[in-house]
Short mmCIF file of C-alpha atoms in Angstrom, two decimals:
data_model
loop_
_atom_site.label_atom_id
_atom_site.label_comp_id
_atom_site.label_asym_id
_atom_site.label_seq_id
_atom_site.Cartn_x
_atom_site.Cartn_y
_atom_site.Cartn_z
CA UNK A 105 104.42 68.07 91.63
CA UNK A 106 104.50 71.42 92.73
CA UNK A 107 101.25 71.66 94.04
CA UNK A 108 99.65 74.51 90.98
CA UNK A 109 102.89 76.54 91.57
CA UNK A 110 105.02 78.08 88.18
CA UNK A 111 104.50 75.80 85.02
CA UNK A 112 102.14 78.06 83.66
CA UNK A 113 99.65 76.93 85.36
CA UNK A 114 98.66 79.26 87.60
CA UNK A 115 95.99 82.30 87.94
CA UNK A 116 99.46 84.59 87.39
CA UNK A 117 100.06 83.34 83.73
CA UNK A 118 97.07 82.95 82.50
CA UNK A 119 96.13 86.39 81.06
CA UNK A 120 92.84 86.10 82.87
CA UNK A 121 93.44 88.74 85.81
CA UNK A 122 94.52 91.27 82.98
CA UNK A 123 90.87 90.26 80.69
CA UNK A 124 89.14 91.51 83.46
CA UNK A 125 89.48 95.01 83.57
CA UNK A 126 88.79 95.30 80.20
CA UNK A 127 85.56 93.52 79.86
CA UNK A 128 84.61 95.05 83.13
CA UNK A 129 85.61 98.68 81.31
CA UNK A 130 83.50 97.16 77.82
CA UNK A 131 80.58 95.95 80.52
CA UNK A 132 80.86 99.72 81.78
CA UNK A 133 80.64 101.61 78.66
CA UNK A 134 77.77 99.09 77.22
CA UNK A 135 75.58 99.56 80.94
CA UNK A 136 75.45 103.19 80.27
CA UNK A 137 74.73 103.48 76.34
CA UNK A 138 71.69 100.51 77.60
CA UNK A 139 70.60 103.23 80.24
CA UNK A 140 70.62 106.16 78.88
CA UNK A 141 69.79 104.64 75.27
CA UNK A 142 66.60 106.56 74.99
CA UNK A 143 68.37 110.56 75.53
CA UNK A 144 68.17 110.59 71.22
CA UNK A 145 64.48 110.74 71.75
CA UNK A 146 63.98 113.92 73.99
CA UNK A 147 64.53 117.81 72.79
CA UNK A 148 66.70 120.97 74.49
CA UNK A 149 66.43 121.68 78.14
CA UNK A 150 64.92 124.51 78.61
CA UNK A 151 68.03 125.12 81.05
CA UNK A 152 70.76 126.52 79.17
CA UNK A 153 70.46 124.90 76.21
CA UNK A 154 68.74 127.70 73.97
CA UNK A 155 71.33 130.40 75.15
CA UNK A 156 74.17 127.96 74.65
CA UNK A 157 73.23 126.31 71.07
CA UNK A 158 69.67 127.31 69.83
CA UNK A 159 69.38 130.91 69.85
CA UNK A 160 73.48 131.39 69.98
CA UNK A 161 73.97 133.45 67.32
CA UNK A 162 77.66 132.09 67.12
CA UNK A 163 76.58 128.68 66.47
CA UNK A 164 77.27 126.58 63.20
CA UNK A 165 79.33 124.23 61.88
CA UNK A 166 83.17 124.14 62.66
CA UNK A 167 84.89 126.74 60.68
CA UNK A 168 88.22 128.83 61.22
CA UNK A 169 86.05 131.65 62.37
CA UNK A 170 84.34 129.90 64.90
CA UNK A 171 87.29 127.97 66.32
CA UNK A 172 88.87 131.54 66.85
CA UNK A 173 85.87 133.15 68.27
CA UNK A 174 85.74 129.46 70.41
CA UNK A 175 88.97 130.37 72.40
CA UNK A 176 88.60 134.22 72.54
CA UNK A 177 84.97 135.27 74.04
CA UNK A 178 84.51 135.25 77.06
CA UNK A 179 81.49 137.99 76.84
CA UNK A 180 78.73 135.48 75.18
CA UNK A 181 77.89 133.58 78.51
CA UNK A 182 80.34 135.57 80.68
CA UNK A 183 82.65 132.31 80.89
CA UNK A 184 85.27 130.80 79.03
CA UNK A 185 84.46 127.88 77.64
CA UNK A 186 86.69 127.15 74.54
CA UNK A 187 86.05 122.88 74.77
CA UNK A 188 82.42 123.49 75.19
CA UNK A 189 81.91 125.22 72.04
CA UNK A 190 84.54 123.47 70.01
CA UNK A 191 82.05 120.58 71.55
CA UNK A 192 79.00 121.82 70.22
CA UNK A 193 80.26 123.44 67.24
CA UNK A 194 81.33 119.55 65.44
CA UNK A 195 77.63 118.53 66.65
CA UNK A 196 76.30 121.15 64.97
CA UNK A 197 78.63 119.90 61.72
CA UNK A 198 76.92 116.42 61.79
CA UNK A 199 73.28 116.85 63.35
CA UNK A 200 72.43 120.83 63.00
CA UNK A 201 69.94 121.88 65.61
CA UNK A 202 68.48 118.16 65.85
CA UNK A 203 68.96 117.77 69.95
CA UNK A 204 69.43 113.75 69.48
CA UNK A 205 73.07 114.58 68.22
CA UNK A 206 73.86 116.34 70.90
CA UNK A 207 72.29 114.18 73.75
CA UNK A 208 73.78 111.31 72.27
CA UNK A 209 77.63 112.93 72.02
CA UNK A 210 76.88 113.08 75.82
CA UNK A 211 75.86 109.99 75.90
CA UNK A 212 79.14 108.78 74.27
CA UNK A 213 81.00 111.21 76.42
CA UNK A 214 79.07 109.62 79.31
CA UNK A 215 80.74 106.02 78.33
CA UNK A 216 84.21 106.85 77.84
CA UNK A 217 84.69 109.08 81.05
CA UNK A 218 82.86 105.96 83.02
CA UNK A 219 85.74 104.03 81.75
CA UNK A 220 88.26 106.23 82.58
CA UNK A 221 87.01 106.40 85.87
CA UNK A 222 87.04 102.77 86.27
CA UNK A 223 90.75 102.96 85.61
CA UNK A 224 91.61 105.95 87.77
CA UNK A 225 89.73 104.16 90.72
CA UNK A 226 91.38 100.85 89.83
CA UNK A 227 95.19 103.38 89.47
CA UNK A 228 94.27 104.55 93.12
CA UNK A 229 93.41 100.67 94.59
CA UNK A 230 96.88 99.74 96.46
CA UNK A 231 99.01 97.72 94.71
CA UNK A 232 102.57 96.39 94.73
CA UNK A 233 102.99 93.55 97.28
CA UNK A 234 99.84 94.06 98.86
CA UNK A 235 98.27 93.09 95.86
CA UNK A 236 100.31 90.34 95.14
CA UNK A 237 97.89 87.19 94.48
CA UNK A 238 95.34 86.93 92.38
CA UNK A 239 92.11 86.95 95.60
CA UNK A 240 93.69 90.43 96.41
CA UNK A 241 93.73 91.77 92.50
CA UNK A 242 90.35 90.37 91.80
CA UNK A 243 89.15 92.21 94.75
CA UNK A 244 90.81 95.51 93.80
CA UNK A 245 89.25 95.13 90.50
CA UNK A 246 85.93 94.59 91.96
CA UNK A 247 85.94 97.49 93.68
CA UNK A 248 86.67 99.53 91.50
CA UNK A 249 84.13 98.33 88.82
CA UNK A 250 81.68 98.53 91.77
CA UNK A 251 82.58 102.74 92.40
CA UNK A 252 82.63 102.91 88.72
CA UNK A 253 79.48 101.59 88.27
CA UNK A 254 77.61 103.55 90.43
CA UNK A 255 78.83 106.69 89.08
CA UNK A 256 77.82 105.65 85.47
CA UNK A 257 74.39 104.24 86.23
CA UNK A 258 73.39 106.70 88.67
#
């Protein structure tokens, strides 16, 4: 009758084209906890990781004291890093000096921030009435589940 057109019938109303981005966003987060799965199993870098939590004589669990000293040194690594040790400091609450809690709040960190950048990339795609069938969203999705991806499974 009106060849697919209104009637809730099609690709418009059907709650499909706004699925996508989340499973894509789920299908994300899940591709890099399945990559990097096996960080819990390896100890400190030898990097930075004794100065910043193993021999940092600063470190323990998340206290008043250590929230203060958290936003006002600046001396300890000769940065300010206030989110860092906040960071480290509630690891330190749940897993001590046991590096799997630690690799593994990365790892978490690692999932959410490859969603977020799934959305920024798919916030940046053109839209409006460029954008105005569902080919042209599918494709902007894709595309930004493709950038996505290869920044979380690098």
């Amino acid at each position: 009758m009106n060849g697919g057109q209104g009637g809730g019938a099609g690709p418009n109303s059907s709650g499909g084209s706004r699925t996508l981005p989340w499973l894509l966003g789920l299908l994300l987060a899940l591709g890099a906890v399945a990559i990097y799965r096996h960080v819990g199993q390896f100890g400190f870098l030898t990097f930075d990781d004794e100065r910043l939590i193993v021999f940092n004589p600063h470190m323990g669990p998340l206290t008043g004291g250590g929230v203060q000293w958290a936003f006002t040194d600046w001396v300890y690594v000769r940065r300010y890093m206030p989110l860092g040790w906040l960071g480290f400091s509630t690891v330190f609450s749940f897993s001590g000096l046991n590096p799997a809690g630690y690799h593994l709040a990365g790892l978490g960190l690692h999932g959410v921030n490859s969603v977020l950048f799934f959305l920024l990339l798919l916030r940046m795609m053109p839209s409006g009435e460029v954008a105005a069938d569902a080919r042209t969203r599918d494709w902007r999705v894709g595309c930004a589940f493709l950038g996505a991806a290869f920044w979380a499974w690098h």
